[in-house]
PDB file of C-alpha atoms in Angstrom:
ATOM      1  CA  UNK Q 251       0.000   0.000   0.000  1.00 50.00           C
ATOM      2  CA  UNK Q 252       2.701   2.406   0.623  1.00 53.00           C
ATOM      3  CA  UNK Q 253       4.767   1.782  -2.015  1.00 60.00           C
ATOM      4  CA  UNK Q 254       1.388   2.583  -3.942  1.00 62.00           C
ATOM      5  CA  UNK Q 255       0.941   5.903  -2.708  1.00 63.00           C
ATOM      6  CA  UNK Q 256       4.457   6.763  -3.199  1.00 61.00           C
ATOM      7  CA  UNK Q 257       4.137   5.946  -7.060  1.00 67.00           C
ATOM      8  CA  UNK Q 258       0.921   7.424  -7.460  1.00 65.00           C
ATOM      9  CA  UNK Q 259       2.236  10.687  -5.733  1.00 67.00           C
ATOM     10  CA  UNK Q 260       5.312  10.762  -7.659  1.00 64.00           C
ATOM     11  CA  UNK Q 261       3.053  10.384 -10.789  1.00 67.00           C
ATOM     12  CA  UNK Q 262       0.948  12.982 -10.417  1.00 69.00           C
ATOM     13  CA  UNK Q 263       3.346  15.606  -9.704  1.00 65.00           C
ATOM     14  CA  UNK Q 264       5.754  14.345 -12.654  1.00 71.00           C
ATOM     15  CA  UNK Q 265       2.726  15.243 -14.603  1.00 73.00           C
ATOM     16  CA  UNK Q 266       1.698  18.198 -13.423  1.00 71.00           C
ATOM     17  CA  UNK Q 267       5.611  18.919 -13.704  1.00 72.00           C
ATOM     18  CA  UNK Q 268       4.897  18.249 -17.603  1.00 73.00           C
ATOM     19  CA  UNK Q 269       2.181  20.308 -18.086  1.00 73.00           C
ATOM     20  CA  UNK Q 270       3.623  23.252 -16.810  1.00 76.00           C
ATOM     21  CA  UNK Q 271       7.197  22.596 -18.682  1.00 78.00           C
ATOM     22  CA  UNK Q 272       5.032  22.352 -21.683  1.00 76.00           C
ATOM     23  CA  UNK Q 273       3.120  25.134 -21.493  1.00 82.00           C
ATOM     24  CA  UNK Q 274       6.375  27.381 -20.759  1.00 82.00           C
ATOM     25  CA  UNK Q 275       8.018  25.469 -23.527  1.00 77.00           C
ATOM     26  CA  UNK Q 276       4.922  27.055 -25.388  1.00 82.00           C
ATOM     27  CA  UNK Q 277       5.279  30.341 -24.245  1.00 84.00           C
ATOM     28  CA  UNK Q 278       8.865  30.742 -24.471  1.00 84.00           C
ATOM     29  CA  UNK Q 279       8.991  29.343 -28.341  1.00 80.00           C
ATOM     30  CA  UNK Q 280       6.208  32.117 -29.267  1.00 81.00           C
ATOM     31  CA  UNK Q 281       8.490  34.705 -27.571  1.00 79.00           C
ATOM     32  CA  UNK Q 282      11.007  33.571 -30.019  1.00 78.00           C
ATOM     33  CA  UNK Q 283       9.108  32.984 -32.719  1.00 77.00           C
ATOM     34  CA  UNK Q 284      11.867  34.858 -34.755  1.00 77.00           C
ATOM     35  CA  UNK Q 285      14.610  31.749 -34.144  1.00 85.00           C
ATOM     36  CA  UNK Q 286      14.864  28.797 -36.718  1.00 85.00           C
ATOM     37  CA  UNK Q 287      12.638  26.100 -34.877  1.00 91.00           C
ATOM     38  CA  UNK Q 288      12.017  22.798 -36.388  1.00 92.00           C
ATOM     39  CA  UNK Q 289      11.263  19.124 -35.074  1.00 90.00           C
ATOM     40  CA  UNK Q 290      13.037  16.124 -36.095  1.00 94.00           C
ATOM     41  CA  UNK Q 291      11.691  13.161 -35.361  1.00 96.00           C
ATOM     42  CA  UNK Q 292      14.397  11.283 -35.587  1.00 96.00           C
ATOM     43  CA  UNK Q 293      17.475  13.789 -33.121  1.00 96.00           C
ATOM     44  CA  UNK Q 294      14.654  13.362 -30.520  1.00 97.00           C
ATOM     45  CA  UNK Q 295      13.575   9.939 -30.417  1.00 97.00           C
ATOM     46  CA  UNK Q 296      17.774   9.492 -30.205  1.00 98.00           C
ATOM     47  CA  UNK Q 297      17.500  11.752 -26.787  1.00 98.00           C
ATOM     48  CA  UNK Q 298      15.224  10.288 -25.319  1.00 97.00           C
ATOM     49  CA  UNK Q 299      17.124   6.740 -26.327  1.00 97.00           C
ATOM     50  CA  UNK Q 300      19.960   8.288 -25.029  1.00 98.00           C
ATOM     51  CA  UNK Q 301      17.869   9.417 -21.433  1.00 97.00           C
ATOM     52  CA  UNK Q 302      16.717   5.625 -21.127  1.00 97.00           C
ATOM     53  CA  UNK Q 303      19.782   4.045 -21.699  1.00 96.00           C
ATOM     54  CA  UNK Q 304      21.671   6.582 -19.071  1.00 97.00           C
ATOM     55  CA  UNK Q 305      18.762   5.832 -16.719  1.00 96.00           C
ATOM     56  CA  UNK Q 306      19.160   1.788 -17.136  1.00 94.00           C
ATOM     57  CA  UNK Q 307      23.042   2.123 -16.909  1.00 95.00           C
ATOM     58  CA  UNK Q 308      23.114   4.100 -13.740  1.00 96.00           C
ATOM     59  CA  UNK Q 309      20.559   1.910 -12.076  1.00 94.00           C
ATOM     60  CA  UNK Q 310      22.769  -0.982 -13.078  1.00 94.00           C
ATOM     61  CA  UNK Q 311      25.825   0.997 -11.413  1.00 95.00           C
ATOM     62  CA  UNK Q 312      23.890   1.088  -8.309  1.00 94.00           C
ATOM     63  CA  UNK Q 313      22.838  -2.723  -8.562  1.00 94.00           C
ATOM     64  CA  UNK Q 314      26.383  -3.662  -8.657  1.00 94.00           C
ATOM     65  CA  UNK Q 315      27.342  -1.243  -5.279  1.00 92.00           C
ATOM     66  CA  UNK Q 316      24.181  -3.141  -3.446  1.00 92.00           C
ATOM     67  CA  UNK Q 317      25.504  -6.528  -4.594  1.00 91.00           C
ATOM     68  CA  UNK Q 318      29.234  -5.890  -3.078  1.00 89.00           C
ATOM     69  CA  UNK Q 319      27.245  -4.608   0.108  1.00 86.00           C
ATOM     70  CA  UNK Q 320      25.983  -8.448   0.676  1.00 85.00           C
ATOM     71  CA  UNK Q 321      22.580  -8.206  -0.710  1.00 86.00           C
ATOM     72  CA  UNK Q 322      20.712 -10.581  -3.036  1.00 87.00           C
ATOM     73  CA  UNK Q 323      18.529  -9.258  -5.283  1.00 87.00           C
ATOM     74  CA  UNK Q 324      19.136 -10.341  -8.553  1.00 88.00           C
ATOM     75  CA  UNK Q 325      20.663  -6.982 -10.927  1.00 88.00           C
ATOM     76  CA  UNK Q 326      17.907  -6.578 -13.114  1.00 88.00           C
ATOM     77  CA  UNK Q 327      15.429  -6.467 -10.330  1.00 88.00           C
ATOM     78  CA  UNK Q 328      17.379  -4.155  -8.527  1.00 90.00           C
ATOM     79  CA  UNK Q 329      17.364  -1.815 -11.134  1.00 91.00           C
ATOM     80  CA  UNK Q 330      13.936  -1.888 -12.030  1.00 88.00           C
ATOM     81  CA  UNK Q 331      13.594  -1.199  -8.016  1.00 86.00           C
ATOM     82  CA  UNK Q 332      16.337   2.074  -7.917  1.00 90.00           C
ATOM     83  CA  UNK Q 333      14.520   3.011 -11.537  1.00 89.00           C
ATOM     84  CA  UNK Q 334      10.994   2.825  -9.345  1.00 83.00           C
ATOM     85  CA  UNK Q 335      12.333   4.810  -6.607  1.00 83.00           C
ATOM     86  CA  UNK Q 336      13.981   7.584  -8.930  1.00 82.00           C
ATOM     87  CA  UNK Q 337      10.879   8.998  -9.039  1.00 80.00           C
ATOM     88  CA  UNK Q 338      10.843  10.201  -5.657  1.00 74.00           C
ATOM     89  CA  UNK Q 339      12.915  12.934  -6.870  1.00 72.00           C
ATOM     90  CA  UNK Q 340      10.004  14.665  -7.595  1.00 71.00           C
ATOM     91  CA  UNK Q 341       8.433  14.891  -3.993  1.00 68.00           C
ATOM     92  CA  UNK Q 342       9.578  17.581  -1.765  1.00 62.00           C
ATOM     93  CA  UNK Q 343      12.998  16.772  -0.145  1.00 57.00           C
ATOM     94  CA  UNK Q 344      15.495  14.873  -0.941  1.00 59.00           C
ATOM     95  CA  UNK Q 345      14.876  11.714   1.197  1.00 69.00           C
ATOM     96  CA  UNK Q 346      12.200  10.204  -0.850  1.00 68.00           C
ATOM     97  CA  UNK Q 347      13.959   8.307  -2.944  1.00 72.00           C
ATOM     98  CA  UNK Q 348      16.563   6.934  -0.188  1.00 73.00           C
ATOM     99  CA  UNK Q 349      13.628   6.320   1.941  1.00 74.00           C
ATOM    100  CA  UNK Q 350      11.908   4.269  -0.913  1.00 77.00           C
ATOM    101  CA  UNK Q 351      14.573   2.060  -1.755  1.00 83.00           C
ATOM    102  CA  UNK Q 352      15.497   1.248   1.625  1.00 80.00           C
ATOM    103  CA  UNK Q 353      11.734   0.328   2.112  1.00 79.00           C
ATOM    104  CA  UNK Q 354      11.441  -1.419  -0.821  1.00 82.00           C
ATOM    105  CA  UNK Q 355      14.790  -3.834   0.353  1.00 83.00           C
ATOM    106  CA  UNK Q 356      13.481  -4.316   4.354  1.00 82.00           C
ATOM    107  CA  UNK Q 357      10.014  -5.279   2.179  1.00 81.00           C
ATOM    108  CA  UNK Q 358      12.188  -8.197   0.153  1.00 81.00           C
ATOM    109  CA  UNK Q 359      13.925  -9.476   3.363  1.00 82.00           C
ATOM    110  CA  UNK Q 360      17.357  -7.676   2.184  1.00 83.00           C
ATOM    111  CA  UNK Q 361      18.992  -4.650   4.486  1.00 79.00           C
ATOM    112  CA  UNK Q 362      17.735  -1.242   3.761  1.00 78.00           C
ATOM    113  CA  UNK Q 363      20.845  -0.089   5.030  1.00 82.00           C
ATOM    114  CA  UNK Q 364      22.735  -1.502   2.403  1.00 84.00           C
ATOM    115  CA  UNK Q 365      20.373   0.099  -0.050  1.00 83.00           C
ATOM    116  CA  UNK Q 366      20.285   3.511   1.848  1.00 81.00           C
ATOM    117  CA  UNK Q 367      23.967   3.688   2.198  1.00 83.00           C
ATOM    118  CA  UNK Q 368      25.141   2.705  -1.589  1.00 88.00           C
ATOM    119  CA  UNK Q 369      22.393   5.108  -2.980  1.00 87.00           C
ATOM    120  CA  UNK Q 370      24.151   7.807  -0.915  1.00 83.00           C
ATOM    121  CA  UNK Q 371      27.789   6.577  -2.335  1.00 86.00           C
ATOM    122  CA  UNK Q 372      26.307   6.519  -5.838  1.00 90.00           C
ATOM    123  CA  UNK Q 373      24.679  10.041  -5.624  1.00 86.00           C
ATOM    124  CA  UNK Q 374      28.023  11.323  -4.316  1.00 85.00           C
ATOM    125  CA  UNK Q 375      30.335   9.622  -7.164  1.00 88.00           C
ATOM    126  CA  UNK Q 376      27.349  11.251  -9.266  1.00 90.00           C
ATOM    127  CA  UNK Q 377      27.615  14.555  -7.751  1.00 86.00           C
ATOM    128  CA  UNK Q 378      31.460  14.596  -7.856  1.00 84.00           C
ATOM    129  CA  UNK Q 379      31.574  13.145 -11.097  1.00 88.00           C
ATOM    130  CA  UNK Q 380      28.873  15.328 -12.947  1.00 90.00           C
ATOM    131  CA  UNK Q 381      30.808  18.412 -11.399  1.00 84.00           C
ATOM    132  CA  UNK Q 382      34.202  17.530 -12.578  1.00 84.00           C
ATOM    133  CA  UNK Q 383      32.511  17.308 -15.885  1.00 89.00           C
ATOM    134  CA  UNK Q 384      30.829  20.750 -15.472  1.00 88.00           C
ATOM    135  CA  UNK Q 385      33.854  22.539 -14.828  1.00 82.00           C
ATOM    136  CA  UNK Q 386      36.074  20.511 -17.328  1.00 82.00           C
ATOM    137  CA  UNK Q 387      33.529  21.055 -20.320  1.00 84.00           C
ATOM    138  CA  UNK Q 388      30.646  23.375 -19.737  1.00 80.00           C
ATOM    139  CA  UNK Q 389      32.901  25.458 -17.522  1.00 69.00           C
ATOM    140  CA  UNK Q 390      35.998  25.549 -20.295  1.00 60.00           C
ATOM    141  CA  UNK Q 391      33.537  27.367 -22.639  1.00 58.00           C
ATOM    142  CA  UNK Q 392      31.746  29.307 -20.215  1.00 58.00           C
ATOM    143  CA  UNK Q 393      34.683  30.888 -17.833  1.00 52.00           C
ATOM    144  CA  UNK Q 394      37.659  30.321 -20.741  1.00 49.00           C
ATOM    145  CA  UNK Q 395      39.351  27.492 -18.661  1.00 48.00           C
ATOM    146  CA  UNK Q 396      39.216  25.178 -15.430  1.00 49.00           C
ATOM    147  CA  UNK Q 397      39.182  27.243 -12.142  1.00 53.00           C
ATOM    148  CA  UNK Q 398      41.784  25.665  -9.955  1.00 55.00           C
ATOM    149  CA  UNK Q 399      40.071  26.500  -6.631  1.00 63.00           C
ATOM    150  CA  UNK Q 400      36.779  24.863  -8.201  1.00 59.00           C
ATOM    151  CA  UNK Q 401      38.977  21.374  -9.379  1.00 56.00           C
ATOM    152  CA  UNK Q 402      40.253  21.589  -5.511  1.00 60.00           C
ATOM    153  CA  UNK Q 403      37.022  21.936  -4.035  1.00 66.00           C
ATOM    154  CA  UNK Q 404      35.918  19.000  -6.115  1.00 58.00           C
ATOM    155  CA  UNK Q 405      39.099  16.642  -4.957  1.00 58.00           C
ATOM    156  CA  UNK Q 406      37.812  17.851  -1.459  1.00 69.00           C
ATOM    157  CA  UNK Q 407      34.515  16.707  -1.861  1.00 65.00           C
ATOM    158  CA  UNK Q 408      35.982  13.439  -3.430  1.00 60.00           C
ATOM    159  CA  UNK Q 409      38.132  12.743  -0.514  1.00 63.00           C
ATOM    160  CA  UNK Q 410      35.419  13.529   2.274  1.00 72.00           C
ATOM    161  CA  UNK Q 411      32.022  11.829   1.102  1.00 68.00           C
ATOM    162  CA  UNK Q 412      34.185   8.956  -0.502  1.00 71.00           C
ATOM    163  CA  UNK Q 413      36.582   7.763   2.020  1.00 71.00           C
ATOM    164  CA  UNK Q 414      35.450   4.309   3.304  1.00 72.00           C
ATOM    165  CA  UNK Q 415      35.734   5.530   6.930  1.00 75.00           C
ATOM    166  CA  UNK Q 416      32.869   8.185   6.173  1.00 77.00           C
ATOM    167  CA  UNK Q 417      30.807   5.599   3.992  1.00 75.00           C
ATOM    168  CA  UNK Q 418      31.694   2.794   6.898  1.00 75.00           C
ATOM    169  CA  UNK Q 419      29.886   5.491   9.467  1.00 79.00           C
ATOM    170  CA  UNK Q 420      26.768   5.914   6.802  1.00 74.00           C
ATOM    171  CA  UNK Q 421      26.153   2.291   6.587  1.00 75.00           C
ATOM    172  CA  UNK Q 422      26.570   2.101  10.577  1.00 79.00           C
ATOM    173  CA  UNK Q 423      24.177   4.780  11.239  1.00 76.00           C
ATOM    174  CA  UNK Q 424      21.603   3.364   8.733  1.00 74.00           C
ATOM    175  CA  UNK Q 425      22.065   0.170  10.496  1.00 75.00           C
ATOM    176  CA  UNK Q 426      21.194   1.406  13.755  1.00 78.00           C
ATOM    177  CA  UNK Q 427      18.790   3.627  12.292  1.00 74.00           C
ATOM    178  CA  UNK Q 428      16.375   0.452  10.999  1.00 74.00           C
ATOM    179  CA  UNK Q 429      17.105  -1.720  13.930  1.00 75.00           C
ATOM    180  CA  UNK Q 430      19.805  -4.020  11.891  1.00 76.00           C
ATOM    181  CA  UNK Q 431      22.163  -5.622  14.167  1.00 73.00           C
ATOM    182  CA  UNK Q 432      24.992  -5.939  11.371  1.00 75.00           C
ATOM    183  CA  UNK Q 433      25.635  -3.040   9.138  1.00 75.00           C
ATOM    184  CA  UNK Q 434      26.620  -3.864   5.863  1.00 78.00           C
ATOM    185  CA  UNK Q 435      29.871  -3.412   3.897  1.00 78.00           C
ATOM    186  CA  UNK Q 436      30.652  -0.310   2.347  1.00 80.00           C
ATOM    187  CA  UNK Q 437      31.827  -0.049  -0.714  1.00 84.00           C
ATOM    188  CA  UNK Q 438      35.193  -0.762  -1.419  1.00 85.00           C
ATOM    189  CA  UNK Q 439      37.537   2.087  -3.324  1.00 84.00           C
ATOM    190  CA  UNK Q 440      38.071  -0.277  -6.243  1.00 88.00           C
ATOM    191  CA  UNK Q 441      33.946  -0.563  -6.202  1.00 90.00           C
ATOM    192  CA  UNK Q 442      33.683   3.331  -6.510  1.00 88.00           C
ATOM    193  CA  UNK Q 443      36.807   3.699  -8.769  1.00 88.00           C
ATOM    194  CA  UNK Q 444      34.552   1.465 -10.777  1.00 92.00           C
ATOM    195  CA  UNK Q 445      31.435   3.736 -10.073  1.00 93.00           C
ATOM    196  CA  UNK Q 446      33.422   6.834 -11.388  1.00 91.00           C
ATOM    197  CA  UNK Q 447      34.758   5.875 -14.577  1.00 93.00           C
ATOM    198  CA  UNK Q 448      30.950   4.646 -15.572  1.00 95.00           C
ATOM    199  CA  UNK Q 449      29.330   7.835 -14.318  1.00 95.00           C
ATOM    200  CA  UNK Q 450      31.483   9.380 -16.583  1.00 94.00           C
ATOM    201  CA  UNK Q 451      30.147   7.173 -19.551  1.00 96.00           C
ATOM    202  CA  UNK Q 452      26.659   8.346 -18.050  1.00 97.00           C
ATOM    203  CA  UNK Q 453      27.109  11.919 -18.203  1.00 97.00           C
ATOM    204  CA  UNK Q 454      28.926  11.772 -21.816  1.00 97.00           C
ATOM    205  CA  UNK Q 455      25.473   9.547 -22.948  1.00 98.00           C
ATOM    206  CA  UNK Q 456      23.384  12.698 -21.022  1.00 98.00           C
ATOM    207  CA  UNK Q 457      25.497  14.843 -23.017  1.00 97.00           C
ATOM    208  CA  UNK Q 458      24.513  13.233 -26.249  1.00 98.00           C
ATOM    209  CA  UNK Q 459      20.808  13.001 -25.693  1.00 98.00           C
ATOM    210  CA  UNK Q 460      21.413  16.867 -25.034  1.00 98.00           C
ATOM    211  CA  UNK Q 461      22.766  17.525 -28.433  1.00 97.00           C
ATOM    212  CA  UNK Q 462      20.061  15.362 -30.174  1.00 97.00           C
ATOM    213  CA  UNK Q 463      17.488  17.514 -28.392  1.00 97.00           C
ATOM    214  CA  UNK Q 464      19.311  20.461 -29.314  1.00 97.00           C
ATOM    215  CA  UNK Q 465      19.861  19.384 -33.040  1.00 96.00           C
ATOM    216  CA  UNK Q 466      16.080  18.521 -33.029  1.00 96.00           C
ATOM    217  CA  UNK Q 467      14.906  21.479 -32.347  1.00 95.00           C
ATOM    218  CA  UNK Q 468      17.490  24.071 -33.048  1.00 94.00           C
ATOM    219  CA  UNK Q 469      19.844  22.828 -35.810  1.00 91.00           C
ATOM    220  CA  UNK Q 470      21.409  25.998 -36.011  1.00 88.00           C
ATOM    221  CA  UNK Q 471      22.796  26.263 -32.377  1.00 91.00           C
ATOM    222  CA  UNK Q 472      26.270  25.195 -32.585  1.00 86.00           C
ATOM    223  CA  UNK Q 473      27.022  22.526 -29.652  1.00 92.00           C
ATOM    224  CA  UNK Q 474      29.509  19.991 -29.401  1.00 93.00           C
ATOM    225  CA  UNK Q 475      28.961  16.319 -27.693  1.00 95.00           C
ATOM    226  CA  UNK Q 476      31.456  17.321 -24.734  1.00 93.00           C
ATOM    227  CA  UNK Q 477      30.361  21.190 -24.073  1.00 93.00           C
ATOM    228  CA  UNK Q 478      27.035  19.717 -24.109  1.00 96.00           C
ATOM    229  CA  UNK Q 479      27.862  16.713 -21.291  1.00 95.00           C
ATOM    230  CA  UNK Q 480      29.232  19.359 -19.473  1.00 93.00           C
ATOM    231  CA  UNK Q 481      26.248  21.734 -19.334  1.00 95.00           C
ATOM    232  CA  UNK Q 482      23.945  19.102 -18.852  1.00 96.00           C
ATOM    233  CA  UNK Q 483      26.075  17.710 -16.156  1.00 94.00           C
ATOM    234  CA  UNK Q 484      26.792  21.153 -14.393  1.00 89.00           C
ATOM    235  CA  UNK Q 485      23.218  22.592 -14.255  1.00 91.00           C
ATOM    236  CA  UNK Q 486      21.921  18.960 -12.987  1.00 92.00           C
ATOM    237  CA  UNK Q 487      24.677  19.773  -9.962  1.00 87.00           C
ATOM    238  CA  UNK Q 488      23.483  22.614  -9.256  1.00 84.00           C
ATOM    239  CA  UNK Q 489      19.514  21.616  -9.257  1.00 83.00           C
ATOM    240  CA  UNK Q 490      20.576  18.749  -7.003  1.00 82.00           C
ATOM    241  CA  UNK Q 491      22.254  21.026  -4.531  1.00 76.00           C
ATOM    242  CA  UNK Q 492      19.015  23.360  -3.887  1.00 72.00           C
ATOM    243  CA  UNK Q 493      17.067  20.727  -1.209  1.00 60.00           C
ATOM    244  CA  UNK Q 494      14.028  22.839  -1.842  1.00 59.00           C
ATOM    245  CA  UNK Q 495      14.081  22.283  -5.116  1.00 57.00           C
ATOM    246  CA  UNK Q 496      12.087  18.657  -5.922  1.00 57.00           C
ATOM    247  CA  UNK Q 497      14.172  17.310  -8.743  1.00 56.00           C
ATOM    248  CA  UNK Q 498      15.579  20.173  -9.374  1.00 59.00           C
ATOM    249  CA  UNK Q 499      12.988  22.180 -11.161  1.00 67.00           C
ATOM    250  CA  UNK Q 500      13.309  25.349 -12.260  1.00 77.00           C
ATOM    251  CA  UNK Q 501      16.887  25.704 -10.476  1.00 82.00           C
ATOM    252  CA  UNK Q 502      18.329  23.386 -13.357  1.00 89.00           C
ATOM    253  CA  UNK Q 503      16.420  25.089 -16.143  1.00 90.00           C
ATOM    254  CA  UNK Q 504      17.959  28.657 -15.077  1.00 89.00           C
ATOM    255  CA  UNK Q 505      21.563  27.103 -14.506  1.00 88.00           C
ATOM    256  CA  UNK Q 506      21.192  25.083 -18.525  1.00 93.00           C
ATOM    257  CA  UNK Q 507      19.556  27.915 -19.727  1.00 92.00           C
ATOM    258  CA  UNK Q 508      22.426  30.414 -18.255  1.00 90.00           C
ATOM    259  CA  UNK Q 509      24.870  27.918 -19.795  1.00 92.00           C
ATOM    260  CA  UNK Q 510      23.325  27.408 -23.372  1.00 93.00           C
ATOM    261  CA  UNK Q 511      23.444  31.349 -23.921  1.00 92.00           C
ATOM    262  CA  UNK Q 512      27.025  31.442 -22.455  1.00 89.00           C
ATOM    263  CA  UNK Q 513      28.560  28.638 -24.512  1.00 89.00           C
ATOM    264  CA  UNK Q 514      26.413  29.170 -27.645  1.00 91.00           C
ATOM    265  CA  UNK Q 515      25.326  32.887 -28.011  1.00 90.00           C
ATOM    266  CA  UNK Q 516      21.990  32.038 -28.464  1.00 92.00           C
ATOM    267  CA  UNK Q 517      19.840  34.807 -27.047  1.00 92.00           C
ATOM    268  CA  UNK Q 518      18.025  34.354 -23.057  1.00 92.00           C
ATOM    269  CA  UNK Q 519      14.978  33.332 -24.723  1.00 91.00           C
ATOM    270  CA  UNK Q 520      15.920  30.546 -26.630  1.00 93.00           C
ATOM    271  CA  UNK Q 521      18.524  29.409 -23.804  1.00 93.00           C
ATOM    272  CA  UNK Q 522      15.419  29.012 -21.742  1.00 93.00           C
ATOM    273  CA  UNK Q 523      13.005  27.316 -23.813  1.00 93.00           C
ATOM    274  CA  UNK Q 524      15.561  24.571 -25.115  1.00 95.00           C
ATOM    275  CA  UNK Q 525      16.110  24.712 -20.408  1.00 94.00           C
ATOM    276  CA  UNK Q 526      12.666  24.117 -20.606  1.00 93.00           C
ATOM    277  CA  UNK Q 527      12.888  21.101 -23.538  1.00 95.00           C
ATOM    278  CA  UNK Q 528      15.594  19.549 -21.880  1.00 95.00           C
ATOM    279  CA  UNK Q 529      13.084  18.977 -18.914  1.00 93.00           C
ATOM    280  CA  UNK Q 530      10.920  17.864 -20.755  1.00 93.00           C
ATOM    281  CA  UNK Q 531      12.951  15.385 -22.468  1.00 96.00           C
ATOM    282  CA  UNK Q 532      14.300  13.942 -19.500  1.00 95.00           C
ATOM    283  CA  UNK Q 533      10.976  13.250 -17.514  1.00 91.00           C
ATOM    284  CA  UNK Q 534       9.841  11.690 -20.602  1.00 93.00           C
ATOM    285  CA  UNK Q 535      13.029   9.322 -20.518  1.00 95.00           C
ATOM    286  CA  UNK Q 536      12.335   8.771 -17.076  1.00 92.00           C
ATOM    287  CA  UNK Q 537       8.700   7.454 -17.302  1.00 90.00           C
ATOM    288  CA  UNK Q 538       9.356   5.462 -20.004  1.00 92.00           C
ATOM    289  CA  UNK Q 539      12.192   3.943 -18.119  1.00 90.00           C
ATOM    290  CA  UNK Q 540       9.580   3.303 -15.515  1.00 84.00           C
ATOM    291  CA  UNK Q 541       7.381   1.787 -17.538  1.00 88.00           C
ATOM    292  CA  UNK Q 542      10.611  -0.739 -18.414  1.00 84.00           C
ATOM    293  CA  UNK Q 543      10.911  -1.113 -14.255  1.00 79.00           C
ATOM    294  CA  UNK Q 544       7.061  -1.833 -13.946  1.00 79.00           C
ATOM    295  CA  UNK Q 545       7.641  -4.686 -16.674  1.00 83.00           C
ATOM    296  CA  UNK Q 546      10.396  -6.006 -14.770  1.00 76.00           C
ATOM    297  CA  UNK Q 547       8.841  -6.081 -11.621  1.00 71.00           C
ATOM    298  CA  UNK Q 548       5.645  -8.521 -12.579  1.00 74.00           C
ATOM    299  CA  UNK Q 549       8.506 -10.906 -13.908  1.00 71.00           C
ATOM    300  CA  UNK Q 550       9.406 -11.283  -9.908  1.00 61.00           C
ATOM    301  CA  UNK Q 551       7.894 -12.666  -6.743  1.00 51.00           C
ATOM    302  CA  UNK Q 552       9.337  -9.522  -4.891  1.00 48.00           C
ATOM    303  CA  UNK Q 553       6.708  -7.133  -2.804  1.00 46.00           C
ATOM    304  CA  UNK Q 554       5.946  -4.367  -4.614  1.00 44.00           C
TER     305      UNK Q 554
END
């Protein structure tokens, strides 16, 4: 029952979120009704592609960090379970979607401490990563080169929310926390070495789906594959970072749409409406991925 209500909930604000990115999409198109607009089928049924696959392959990351933390649950469930919980992004806060999975492993007999602690490890190597990738890319074009305080800040960051004596506390805490008796392992640094060099394959396959969209829409905006992993990594950062924000919105859309016009020249308007597509685009990718999780799910015996 609760695992109902969560979906449902998540549901109907992911569609409300929809209507209103469409209708500003709407608006902010007839603003700029002078700009060369088009739609390609075929640049955005490759983005969203390209949001589905990053979607399945970080899931799959995060399958293979619950796995080396002792649990059972066969990968492809587990994935179909992280993609389930992803949409607690959407709900206000930022514990939904901890809280779900966790619930959703104590449910199947497994430790939701081992879920709630290698969702935080993944969201950090995501954090970290998609930042690096921000400042390397996104932030080359934007500022003219990498700020050395920023790259430090990052290693920082790396070194504190990383270290297996911080991640060891997290899974101790969460084990206490839910009345486990034996915390699980954290993940080892060879597990999150691992974790880093495929979030970087996940942002660089966000960063393609980004210039599809782009291309799609508005051939004549000049981006590149890595400027556009890097915006799309950056302004996801910085929509994560705002807790108030739920998934981000609006918070991402001014950071992308700050970063289009910066890296491109296009003018504010049309910086914010493709902002404004790009949401779109990935909440699309993200229900149909869903929809793949849902499928998965009636394949299993699991609660749901």
């Amino acid at each position: 029952m609760g695992a109902a209500v969560f979906i449902v909930a998540s549901l109907i604000l992911i569609t409300l979120a929809v209507a209103g990115g469409w209708e500003s999409w709407t608006a902010l198109r007839a603003e700029a009704a002078g700009f060369l607009w088009t739609t390609r089928p075929w640049p955005l049924g490759f983005a969203i592609l390209c949001g589905v696959l990053a979607l399945l392959l970080t899931g799959r990351v995060w399958a293979s960090l619950l796995r080396g933390a002792g649990a059972s649950t066969p990968p492809a469930e587990a994935v179909a379970a992280w993609l389930g919980s992803n949409l607690g992004r959407y709900l206000p806060g930022k514990v939904w979607q901890l809280g779900g999975i966790a619930a959703y492993l104590r449910a199947r007999g497994e430790s939701g401490s081992a879920g709630l602690g290698t969702s935080l490890a993944l969201q950090a190597v995501v954090l970290v990563i998609g930042g690096a990738v921000g400042v390397a890319f996104a932030g080359k074009a934007v500022l003219g080169g990498v700020d050395p305080l920023i790259t430090g800040a990052v290693g920082l960051v790396l070194m504190l929310a990383l270290h297996p004596t911080v991640l060891g506390a997290v899974m101790r805490f969460g084990a206490r926390l839910m009345g486990e008796n034996d915390p699980p392992a954290a993940p080892t640094p060879r597990a999150l070495a691992r974790t880093g060099v495929l979030m970087l394959a996940v942002w660089g396959v966000y960063g393609l789906g980004l210039q599809a969209l782009v291309a799609g829409l508005a051939p004549g905006v000049g981006l590149d594959w890595p400027t556009a992993s890097g915006i799309f990594a950056g302004s996801y950062v910085t929509g994560y970072l705002v807790l108030v924000a739920p998934g981000g919105l609006v918070v991402r859309e001014g950071a992308m749409a700050a970063l289009l016009v910066a890296a491109t020249g296009v003018p504010p308007g049309v910086g914010a409406a493709l902002a404004v597509a790009a949401r779109l685009w990935t909440t699309v990718s993200e229900l149909a991925a869903f929809a793949i999780a849902a499928l998965v799910l009636r394949t299993h015996r699991s609660p749901r």
